[in-house]
PDB file of C-alpha atoms in Angstrom:
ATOM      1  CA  UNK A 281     -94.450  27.754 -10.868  1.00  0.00           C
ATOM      2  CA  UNK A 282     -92.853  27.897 -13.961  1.00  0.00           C
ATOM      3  CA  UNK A 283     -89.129  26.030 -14.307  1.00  0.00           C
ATOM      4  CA  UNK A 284     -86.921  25.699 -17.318  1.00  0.00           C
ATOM      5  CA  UNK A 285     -84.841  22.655 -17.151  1.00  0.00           C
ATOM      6  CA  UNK A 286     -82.522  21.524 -19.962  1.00  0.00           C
ATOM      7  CA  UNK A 287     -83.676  18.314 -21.317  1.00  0.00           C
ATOM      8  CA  UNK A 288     -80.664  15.839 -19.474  1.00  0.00           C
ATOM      9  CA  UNK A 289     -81.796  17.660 -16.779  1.00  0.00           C
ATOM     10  CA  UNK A 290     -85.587  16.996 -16.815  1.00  0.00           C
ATOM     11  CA  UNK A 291     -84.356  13.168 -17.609  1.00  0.00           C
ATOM     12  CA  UNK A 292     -82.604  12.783 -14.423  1.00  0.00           C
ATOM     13  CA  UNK A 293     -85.547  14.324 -12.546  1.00  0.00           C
ATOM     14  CA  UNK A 294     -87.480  11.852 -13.919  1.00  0.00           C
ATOM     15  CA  UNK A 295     -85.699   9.153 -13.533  1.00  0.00           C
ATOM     16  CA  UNK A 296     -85.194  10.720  -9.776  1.00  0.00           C
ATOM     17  CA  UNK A 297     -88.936  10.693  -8.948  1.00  0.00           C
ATOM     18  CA  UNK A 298     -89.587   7.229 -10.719  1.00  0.00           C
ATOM     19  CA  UNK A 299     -86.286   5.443  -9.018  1.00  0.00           C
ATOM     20  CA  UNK A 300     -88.125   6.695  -5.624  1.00  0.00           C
ATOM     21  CA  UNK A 301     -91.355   5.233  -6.147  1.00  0.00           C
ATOM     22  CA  UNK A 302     -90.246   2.301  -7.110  1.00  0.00           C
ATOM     23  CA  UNK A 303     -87.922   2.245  -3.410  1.00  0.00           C
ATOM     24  CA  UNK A 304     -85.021   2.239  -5.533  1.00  0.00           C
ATOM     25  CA  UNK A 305     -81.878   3.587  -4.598  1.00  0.00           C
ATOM     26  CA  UNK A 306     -80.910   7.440  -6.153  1.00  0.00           C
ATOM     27  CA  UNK A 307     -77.445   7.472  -4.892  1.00  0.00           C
ATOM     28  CA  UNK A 308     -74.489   9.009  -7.129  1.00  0.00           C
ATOM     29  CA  UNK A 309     -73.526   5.387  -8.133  1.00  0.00           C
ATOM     30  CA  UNK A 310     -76.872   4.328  -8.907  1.00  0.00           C
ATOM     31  CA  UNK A 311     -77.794   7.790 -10.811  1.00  0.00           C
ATOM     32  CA  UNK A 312     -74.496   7.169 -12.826  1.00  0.00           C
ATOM     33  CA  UNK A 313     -74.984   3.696 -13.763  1.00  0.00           C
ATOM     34  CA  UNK A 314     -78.979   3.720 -14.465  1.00  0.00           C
ATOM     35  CA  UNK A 315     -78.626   7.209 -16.074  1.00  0.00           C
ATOM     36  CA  UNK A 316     -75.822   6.369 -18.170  1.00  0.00           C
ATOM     37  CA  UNK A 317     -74.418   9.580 -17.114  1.00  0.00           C
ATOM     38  CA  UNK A 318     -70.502  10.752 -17.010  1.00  0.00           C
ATOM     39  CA  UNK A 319     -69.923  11.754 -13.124  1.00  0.00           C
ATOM     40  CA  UNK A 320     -68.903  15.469 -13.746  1.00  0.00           C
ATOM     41  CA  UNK A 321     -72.327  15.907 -15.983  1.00  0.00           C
ATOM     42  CA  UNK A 322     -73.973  13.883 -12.985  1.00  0.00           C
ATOM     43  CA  UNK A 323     -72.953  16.255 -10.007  1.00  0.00           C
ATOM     44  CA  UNK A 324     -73.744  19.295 -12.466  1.00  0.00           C
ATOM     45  CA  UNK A 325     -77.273  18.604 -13.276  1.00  0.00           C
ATOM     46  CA  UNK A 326     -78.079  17.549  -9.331  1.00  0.00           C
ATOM     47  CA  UNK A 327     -76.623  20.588  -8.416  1.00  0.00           C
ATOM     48  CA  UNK A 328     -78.760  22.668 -10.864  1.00  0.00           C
ATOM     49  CA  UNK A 329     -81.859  20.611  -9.809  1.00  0.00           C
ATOM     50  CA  UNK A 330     -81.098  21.226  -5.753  1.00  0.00           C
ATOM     51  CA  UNK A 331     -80.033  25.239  -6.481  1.00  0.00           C
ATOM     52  CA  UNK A 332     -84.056  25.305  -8.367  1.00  0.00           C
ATOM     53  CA  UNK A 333     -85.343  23.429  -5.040  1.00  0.00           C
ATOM     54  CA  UNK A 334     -86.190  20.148  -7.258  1.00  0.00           C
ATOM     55  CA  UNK A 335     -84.284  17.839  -5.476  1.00  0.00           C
ATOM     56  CA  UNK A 336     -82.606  17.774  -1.628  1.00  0.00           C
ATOM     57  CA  UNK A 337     -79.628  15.339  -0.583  1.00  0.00           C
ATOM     58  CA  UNK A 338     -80.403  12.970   2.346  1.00  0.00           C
ATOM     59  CA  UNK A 339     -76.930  12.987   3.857  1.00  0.00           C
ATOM     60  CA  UNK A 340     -77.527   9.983   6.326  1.00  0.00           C
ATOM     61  CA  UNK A 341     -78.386   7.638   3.439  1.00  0.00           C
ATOM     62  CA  UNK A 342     -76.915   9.551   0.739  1.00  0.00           C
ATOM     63  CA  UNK A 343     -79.816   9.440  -1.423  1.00  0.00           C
ATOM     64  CA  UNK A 344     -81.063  12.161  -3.591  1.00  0.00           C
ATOM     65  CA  UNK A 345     -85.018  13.076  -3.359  1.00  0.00           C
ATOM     66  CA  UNK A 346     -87.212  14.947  -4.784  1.00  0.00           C
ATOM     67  CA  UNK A 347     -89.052  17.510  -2.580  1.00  0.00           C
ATOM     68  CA  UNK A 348     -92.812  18.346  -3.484  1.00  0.00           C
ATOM     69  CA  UNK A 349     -91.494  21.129  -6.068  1.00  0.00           C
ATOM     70  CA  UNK A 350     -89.541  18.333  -7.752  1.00  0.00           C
ATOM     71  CA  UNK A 351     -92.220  15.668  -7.599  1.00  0.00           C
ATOM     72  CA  UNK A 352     -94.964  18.331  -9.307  1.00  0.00           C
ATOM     73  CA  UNK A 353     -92.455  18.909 -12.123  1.00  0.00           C
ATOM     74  CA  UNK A 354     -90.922  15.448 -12.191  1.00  0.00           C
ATOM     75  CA  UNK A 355     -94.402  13.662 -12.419  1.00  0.00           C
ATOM     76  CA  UNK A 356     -95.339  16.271 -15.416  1.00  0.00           C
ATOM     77  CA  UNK A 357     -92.527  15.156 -17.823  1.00  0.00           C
ATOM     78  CA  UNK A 358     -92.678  12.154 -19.521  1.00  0.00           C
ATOM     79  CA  UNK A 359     -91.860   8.942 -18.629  1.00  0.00           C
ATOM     80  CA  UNK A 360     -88.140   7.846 -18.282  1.00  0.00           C
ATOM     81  CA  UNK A 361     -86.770   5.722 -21.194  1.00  0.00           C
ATOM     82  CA  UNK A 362     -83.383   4.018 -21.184  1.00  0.00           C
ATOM     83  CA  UNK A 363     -83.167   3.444 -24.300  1.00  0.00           C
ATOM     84  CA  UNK A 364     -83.619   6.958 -25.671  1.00  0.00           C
ATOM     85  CA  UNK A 365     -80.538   8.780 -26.495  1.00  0.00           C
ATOM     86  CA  UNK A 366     -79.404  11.622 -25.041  1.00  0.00           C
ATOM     87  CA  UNK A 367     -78.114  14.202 -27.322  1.00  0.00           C
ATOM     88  CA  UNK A 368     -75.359  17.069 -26.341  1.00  0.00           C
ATOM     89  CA  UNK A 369     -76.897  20.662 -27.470  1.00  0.00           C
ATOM     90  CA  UNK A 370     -73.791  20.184 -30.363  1.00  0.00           C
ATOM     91  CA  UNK A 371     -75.175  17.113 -31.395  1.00  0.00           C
ATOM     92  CA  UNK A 372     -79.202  18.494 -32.034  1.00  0.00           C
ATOM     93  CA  UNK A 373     -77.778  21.544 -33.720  1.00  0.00           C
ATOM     94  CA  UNK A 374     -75.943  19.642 -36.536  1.00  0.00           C
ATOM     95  CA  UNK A 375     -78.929  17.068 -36.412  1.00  0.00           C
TER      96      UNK A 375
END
């Protein structure tokens, strides 16, 4: 199985799969907050991740999960770091 994600993508994956083994929550408001994320970019890259079968939305606890797909890609990439910055695909082109 091969799957291209952009890299704010493969972050939130990440921090998907690692916020649900930790039983934490992966609601939108926890996503946003943890992720340091802007809502609209948010809802973008979990709908990307749940059109590629990554991730499925538990509607009775609103939580976001990975399915097996998402947790064989999502355990592959490395580990989630807060305080790494996230860079717009501007931002590495002038870098």
């Amino acid at each position: 199985m091969t799957t291209l994600l952009r890299p704010h993508t493969s972050t939130l994956l990440r921090l998907i799969v690692e916020l649900k083994g930790a039983g934490m929550a992966t609601n939108l408001v926890f996503l946003e907050v943890i992720g340091e994320r802007d809502p609209r970019t948010l809802v973008a890259e979990l709908e990307e991740l749940e059109e590629l079968g990554l991730v499925a939305f538990a509607a009775a606890s609103e939580q976001w999960t990975p399915t097996f797909a998402g947790l064989t890609v999502g355990l592959s990439l490395p580990a989630y770091d807060p305080a790494e910055v996230l860079l717009d695909d501007d931002d590495e082109c002038a870098a």
